[in-house]
Amino acid sequence: MEKILEQSVSSIPENTEDYYGEDGLLYCGKCHTPREEFFAKGIALMGKNKHPIECSCQRIERTKQEAIINQQKHNDLVRRLKTDGFSDSVMLNWTLENDNGRSPQMHHAQRYVEQWQTMRTENLGLLLWGGVGTGKSFLAGCIANALMELEVPVRITNFARILSELNSCFSGRNEVVDKLCRYPLLIIDDFGMERGTEYVLEQIYNIVDSRYRSRKPLIVTTNLTLDEIRRPQDTAHARIYDRLLEMCVPISCIGVSFRKETAQEKLERMKLLIG
């Protein structure tokens, strides 16, 4: 009698909309899918021959909540990567989505991101060269932002900042170099703008060479011409440029200066407003 009472109590649905089907299983009153299933091979556990399962609407709700949590984790990670990877908050807006269509080389940035796994495996970087204001830095920033959205750590910096870190690091140069080599992708902006002292050139070579030896890709933007890079002025520069050309595919960014275009547009706008 006690056993029958126990079974009858356990068979009372938790939700009044739920009901028992002809197969003896509890069904959800909303989606009409089982909330129980029998143990395999007729096994009974602690006097029971069935166990709870998710009905369809419970499974959908759980999946939705997991997606929300995973998206939040992704957003938090991307935020941390961008805080660590960018030295200038302006770069946060350098995205493929914000491209105004004026850069003829933007397809290279898109392809680099699409083929990232191959670029990473084969240690392939880019050497974005051309005049001032032709969108080289924007192109590199678009690549950085897109890869960070894919949860790839990227560091975009310049040699002036690296040299400052080297000079202020009490634990030694190796720590700075090792940190730069930990990033799957390193982007060095405005290469060639540094004062070419013997010390500076040696440090630049060490960074580029360490990156080369770690077999991780490097993207460099520079105002130097490809002819200047291929025909260096001395041995110290030749060592650096040879390494860069081994690691990076040269991409020409010669064209109209976007900065001059923007300045002209602002001037025309001002004339309209005050004319």
CSV table of C-alpha atoms in Angstrom, one decimal:
chain,number,residue,atom,x,y,z
A,1,MET,CA,0.0,0.0,0.0
A,2,GLU,CA,2.9,2.4,0.9
A,3,LYS,CA,4.6,1.6,-2.4
A,4,ILE,CA,1.5,2.3,-4.4
A,5,LEU,CA,1.0,5.6,-2.5
A,6,GLU,CA,4.7,6.6,-3.3
A,7,GLN,CA,4.2,5.8,-7.0
A,8,SER,CA,1.0,7.8,-7.2
A,9,VAL,CA,2.6,10.8,-5.5
A,10,SER,CA,5.6,10.8,-7.8
A,11,SER,CA,3.3,10.6,-10.8
A,12,ILE,CA,1.6,14.0,-10.0
A,13,PRO,CA,2.8,16.5,-12.8
A,14,GLU,CA,4.8,19.5,-11.5
A,15,ASN,CA,3.0,21.8,-14.0
A,16,THR,CA,-0.7,21.6,-14.0
A,17,GLU,CA,-0.6,21.9,-17.8
A,18,ASP,CA,1.5,18.8,-18.1
A,19,TYR,CA,-0.1,15.5,-18.6
A,20,TYR,CA,0.6,11.8,-18.9
A,21,GLY,CA,0.3,10.1,-22.3
A,22,GLU,CA,-0.9,6.6,-23.0
A,23,ASP,CA,2.7,5.4,-22.9
A,24,GLY,CA,2.9,6.4,-19.2
A,25,LEU,CA,5.3,9.3,-19.8
A,26,LEU,CA,4.9,12.8,-18.6
A,27,TYR,CA,4.3,15.3,-21.5
A,28,CYS,CA,4.8,19.1,-21.5
A,29,GLY,CA,1.4,20.9,-21.7
A,30,LYS,CA,3.0,23.6,-23.9
A,31,CYS,CA,5.0,21.8,-26.6
A,32,HIS,CA,3.5,18.4,-26.1
A,33,THR,CA,6.8,16.6,-26.1
A,34,PRO,CA,8.0,14.1,-23.4
A,35,ARG,CA,9.5,15.4,-20.2
A,36,GLU,CA,10.4,11.8,-19.2
A,37,GLU,CA,11.9,8.7,-20.8
A,38,PHE,CA,12.2,5.1,-19.7
A,39,PHE,CA,15.6,3.7,-18.7
A,40,ALA,CA,17.2,1.6,-21.3
A,41,LYS,CA,16.6,-2.1,-21.4
A,42,GLY,CA,13.8,-1.9,-18.8
A,43,ILE,CA,16.3,-1.0,-16.0
A,44,ALA,CA,14.8,0.4,-12.8
A,45,LEU,CA,16.7,2.7,-10.5
A,46,MET,CA,15.6,3.1,-6.9
A,47,GLY,CA,12.2,1.7,-7.8
A,48,LYS,CA,11.7,3.9,-10.8
A,49,ASN,CA,11.8,2.9,-14.4
A,50,LYS,CA,12.0,6.4,-16.0
A,51,HIS,CA,13.9,9.6,-15.6
A,52,PRO,CA,13.3,13.3,-16.4
A,53,ILE,CA,14.4,14.8,-19.7
A,54,GLU,CA,14.1,18.3,-21.3
A,55,CYS,CA,11.0,18.8,-23.4
A,56,SER,CA,11.3,20.8,-26.6
A,57,CYS,CA,10.5,24.2,-25.2
A,58,GLN,CA,12.9,23.7,-22.2
A,59,ARG,CA,15.6,22.7,-24.6
A,60,ILE,CA,15.0,25.8,-26.8
A,61,GLU,CA,15.0,28.1,-23.8
A,62,ARG,CA,18.3,26.5,-22.5
A,63,THR,CA,19.9,26.9,-25.9
A,64,LYS,CA,18.8,30.5,-26.0
A,65,GLN,CA,20.2,31.2,-22.6
A,66,GLU,CA,23.5,29.5,-23.5
A,67,ALA,CA,23.7,31.6,-26.6
A,68,ILE,CA,23.3,34.8,-24.6
A,69,ILE,CA,26.0,33.7,-22.1
A,70,ASN,CA,28.4,32.7,-24.9
A,71,GLN,CA,27.8,36.0,-26.7
A,72,GLN,CA,28.5,37.9,-23.5
A,73,LYS,CA,31.7,35.9,-23.0
A,74,HIS,CA,32.7,36.6,-26.6
A,75,ASN,CA,32.0,40.3,-26.2
A,76,ASP,CA,34.0,40.5,-23.0
A,77,LEU,CA,37.0,38.7,-24.6
A,78,VAL,CA,36.9,40.9,-27.7
A,79,ARG,CA,36.8,44.0,-25.5
A,80,ARG,CA,39.9,42.8,-23.6
A,81,LEU,CA,41.7,42.0,-26.8
A,82,LYS,CA,41.0,45.5,-28.2
A,83,THR,CA,42.0,47.2,-25.0
A,84,ASP,CA,45.3,45.3,-25.0
A,85,GLY,CA,45.9,45.4,-28.7
A,86,PHE,CA,45.2,49.0,-29.6
A,87,SER,CA,47.3,51.9,-28.3
A,88,ASP,CA,44.8,54.5,-29.8
A,89,SER,CA,41.1,54.3,-29.3
A,90,VAL,CA,40.5,55.9,-32.7
A,91,MET,CA,41.6,52.5,-34.2
A,92,LEU,CA,38.5,50.9,-32.8
A,93,ASN,CA,36.6,52.5,-35.7
A,94,TRP,CA,39.0,51.2,-38.3
A,95,THR,CA,36.8,48.3,-39.4
A,96,LEU,CA,35.8,46.6,-42.7
A,97,GLU,CA,32.2,47.7,-42.0
A,98,ASN,CA,33.4,51.4,-41.8
A,99,ASP,CA,35.2,51.3,-45.1
A,100,ASN,CA,34.1,54.1,-47.4
A,101,GLY,CA,35.0,52.2,-50.5
A,102,ARG,CA,37.8,54.6,-51.5
A,103,SER,CA,40.6,52.2,-50.7
A,104,PRO,CA,41.4,50.1,-53.8
A,105,GLN,CA,43.4,47.6,-51.6
A,106,MET,CA,40.6,46.8,-49.1
A,107,HIS,CA,40.1,43.4,-50.7
A,108,HIS,CA,43.6,42.5,-49.6
A,109,ALA,CA,42.5,43.1,-46.0
A,110,GLN,CA,39.4,41.0,-46.4
A,111,ARG,CA,41.2,38.1,-48.0
A,112,TYR,CA,43.9,38.2,-45.3
A,113,VAL,CA,41.2,37.8,-42.6
A,114,GLU,CA,39.4,35.1,-44.6
A,115,GLN,CA,42.6,33.2,-45.1
A,116,TRP,CA,44.0,33.8,-41.6
A,117,GLN,CA,44.6,30.2,-40.7
A,118,THR,CA,46.8,29.7,-43.8
A,119,MET,CA,48.6,33.1,-43.2
A,120,ARG,CA,49.3,32.0,-39.6
A,121,THR,CA,50.5,28.5,-40.6
A,122,GLU,CA,52.7,29.7,-43.4
A,123,ASN,CA,54.0,32.8,-41.6
A,124,LEU,CA,52.8,35.2,-44.3
A,125,GLY,CA,52.6,38.9,-43.5
A,126,LEU,CA,52.0,42.1,-45.5
A,127,LEU,CA,54.2,45.1,-46.2
A,128,LEU,CA,51.7,48.0,-46.9
A,129,TRP,CA,53.8,50.8,-48.6
A,130,GLY,CA,52.9,54.1,-50.1
A,131,GLY,CA,52.6,57.8,-49.5
A,132,VAL,CA,51.2,59.6,-46.5
A,133,GLY,CA,47.4,59.4,-46.0
A,134,THR,CA,46.8,56.6,-48.5
A,135,GLY,CA,45.0,54.4,-46.0
A,136,LYS,CA,47.7,52.0,-45.0
A,137,SER,CA,47.1,52.3,-41.3
A,138,PHE,CA,43.4,52.0,-41.8
A,139,LEU,CA,43.9,48.9,-43.8
A,140,ALA,CA,46.0,47.3,-41.0
A,141,GLY,CA,43.5,48.4,-38.4
A,142,CYS,CA,40.7,46.8,-40.3
A,143,ILE,CA,42.6,43.5,-40.3
A,144,ALA,CA,43.3,43.8,-36.6
A,145,ASN,CA,39.7,44.6,-35.7
A,146,ALA,CA,38.4,41.7,-37.8
A,147,LEU,CA,40.8,39.2,-36.3
A,148,MET,CA,40.1,40.3,-32.8
A,149,GLU,CA,36.4,39.8,-33.5
A,150,LEU,CA,37.4,36.2,-34.3
A,151,GLU,CA,39.1,36.1,-30.9
A,152,VAL,CA,42.6,36.3,-32.3
A,153,PRO,CA,45.0,38.4,-30.1
A,154,VAL,CA,46.6,41.1,-32.2
A,155,ARG,CA,49.0,43.9,-31.3
A,156,ILE,CA,49.2,47.1,-33.4
A,157,THR,CA,52.0,49.5,-32.4
A,158,ASN,CA,55.0,51.4,-33.8
A,159,PHE,CA,58.7,51.3,-33.2
A,160,ALA,CA,58.7,54.6,-31.3
A,161,ARG,CA,56.4,53.0,-28.7
A,162,ILE,CA,58.4,49.8,-28.7
A,163,LEU,CA,61.7,51.6,-28.1
A,164,SER,CA,60.1,53.5,-25.3
A,165,GLU,CA,59.0,50.3,-23.7
A,166,LEU,CA,62.5,48.8,-24.1
A,167,ASN,CA,64.0,51.8,-22.4
A,168,SER,CA,61.6,51.8,-19.5
A,169,CYS,CA,61.5,48.1,-18.9
A,170,PHE,CA,63.5,47.2,-15.7
A,171,SER,CA,63.3,43.5,-16.3
A,172,GLY,CA,65.2,43.6,-19.6
A,173,ARG,CA,64.7,43.8,-23.3
A,174,ASN,CA,63.9,40.1,-23.6
A,175,GLU,CA,60.6,40.5,-21.8
A,176,VAL,CA,59.4,43.2,-24.2
A,177,VAL,CA,60.5,41.1,-27.2
A,178,ASP,CA,58.9,37.9,-25.8
A,179,LYS,CA,55.6,39.7,-25.2
A,180,LEU,CA,55.5,41.0,-28.8
A,181,CYS,CA,56.3,37.5,-30.1
A,182,ARG,CA,53.4,36.0,-28.1
A,183,TYR,CA,50.8,37.7,-30.3
A,184,PRO,CA,49.6,35.5,-33.2
A,185,LEU,CA,49.8,38.7,-35.3
A,186,LEU,CA,51.9,41.8,-34.7
A,187,ILE,CA,51.3,45.0,-36.7
A,188,ILE,CA,54.0,47.7,-36.8
A,189,ASP,CA,52.6,51.0,-38.0
A,190,ASP,CA,54.7,53.8,-39.6
A,191,PHE,CA,57.8,51.8,-40.0
A,192,GLY,CA,60.8,53.9,-41.2
A,193,MET,CA,59.9,57.0,-39.2
A,194,GLU,CA,62.4,56.4,-36.5
A,195,ARG,CA,65.8,58.1,-36.1
A,196,GLY,CA,68.3,55.6,-37.6
A,197,THR,CA,70.9,55.5,-34.8
A,198,GLU,CA,72.9,52.3,-34.5
A,199,TYR,CA,71.1,51.4,-31.3
A,200,VAL,CA,67.6,52.0,-32.8
A,201,LEU,CA,68.4,50.0,-35.9
A,202,GLU,CA,69.8,47.1,-33.8
A,203,GLN,CA,66.6,47.0,-31.7
A,204,ILE,CA,64.4,47.1,-34.8
A,205,TYR,CA,66.3,44.2,-36.3
A,206,ASN,CA,66.0,42.3,-33.1
A,207,ILE,CA,62.2,42.7,-33.0
A,208,VAL,CA,61.8,41.8,-36.7
A,209,ASP,CA,64.2,38.9,-36.4
A,210,SER,CA,62.6,37.5,-33.2
A,211,ARG,CA,59.3,37.6,-34.9
A,212,TYR,CA,60.7,35.8,-37.9
A,213,ARG,CA,62.3,33.1,-35.7
A,214,SER,CA,59.0,32.6,-33.8
A,215,ARG,CA,57.3,31.9,-37.1
A,216,LYS,CA,54.5,34.3,-36.5
A,217,PRO,CA,53.3,36.7,-39.2
A,218,LEU,CA,54.0,40.4,-39.2
A,219,ILE,CA,52.2,43.3,-40.9
A,220,VAL,CA,54.1,46.5,-41.5
A,221,THR,CA,52.9,49.9,-42.9
A,222,THR,CA,55.5,52.3,-44.2
A,223,ASN,CA,55.9,55.5,-46.2
A,224,LEU,CA,59.0,54.1,-47.8
A,225,THR,CA,58.8,53.2,-51.4
A,226,LEU,CA,59.4,49.6,-52.5
A,227,ASP,CA,62.5,50.8,-54.3
A,228,GLU,CA,63.9,52.2,-51.1
A,229,ILE,CA,63.2,48.9,-49.3
A,230,ARG,CA,64.8,46.8,-52.1
A,231,ARG,CA,67.8,49.1,-52.3
A,232,PRO,CA,68.8,50.0,-48.7
A,233,GLN,CA,71.3,52.7,-48.0
A,234,ASP,CA,73.6,50.6,-45.8
A,235,THR,CA,74.1,47.2,-44.3
A,236,ALA,CA,72.1,47.9,-41.1
A,237,HIS,CA,69.0,48.8,-43.1
A,238,ALA,CA,69.6,45.9,-45.5
A,239,ARG,CA,69.4,43.4,-42.7
A,240,ILE,CA,66.1,44.7,-41.6
A,241,TYR,CA,64.6,45.1,-45.1
A,242,ASP,CA,65.7,41.6,-46.2
A,243,ARG,CA,63.9,40.1,-43.2
A,244,LEU,CA,60.8,42.1,-43.9
A,245,LEU,CA,60.7,41.0,-47.6
A,246,GLU,CA,61.2,37.4,-46.5
A,247,MET,CA,58.1,37.6,-44.2
A,248,CYS,CA,55.8,40.1,-45.9
A,249,VAL,CA,54.1,40.4,-49.3
A,250,PRO,CA,54.5,44.0,-50.6
A,251,ILE,CA,51.1,45.7,-51.2
A,252,SER,CA,51.2,49.1,-53.0
A,253,CYS,CA,49.0,51.7,-51.4
A,254,ILE,CA,49.9,54.5,-53.9
A,255,GLY,CA,47.0,56.8,-54.6
A,256,VAL,CA,45.2,60.0,-53.7
A,257,SER,CA,45.8,61.0,-50.1
A,258,PHE,CA,42.6,60.5,-48.1
A,259,ARG,CA,43.7,63.1,-45.6
A,260,LYS,CA,44.0,65.7,-48.3
A,261,GLU,CA,40.6,64.7,-49.7
A,262,THR,CA,39.0,64.9,-46.3
A,263,ALA,CA,40.6,68.3,-45.7
A,264,GLN,CA,39.3,69.6,-49.0
A,265,GLU,CA,35.8,68.3,-48.3
A,266,LYS,CA,35.8,70.1,-44.9
A,267,LEU,CA,37.0,73.3,-46.7
A,268,GLU,CA,34.2,73.1,-49.3
A,269,ARG,CA,31.7,72.4,-46.5
A,270,MET,CA,32.9,75.4,-44.5
A,271,LYS,CA,32.5,77.6,-47.6
A,272,LEU,CA,28.9,76.5,-48.0
A,273,LEU,CA,28.1,77.2,-44.4
A,274,ILE,CA,29.7,80.6,-44.1
A,275,GLY,CA,29.3,81.7,-47.7
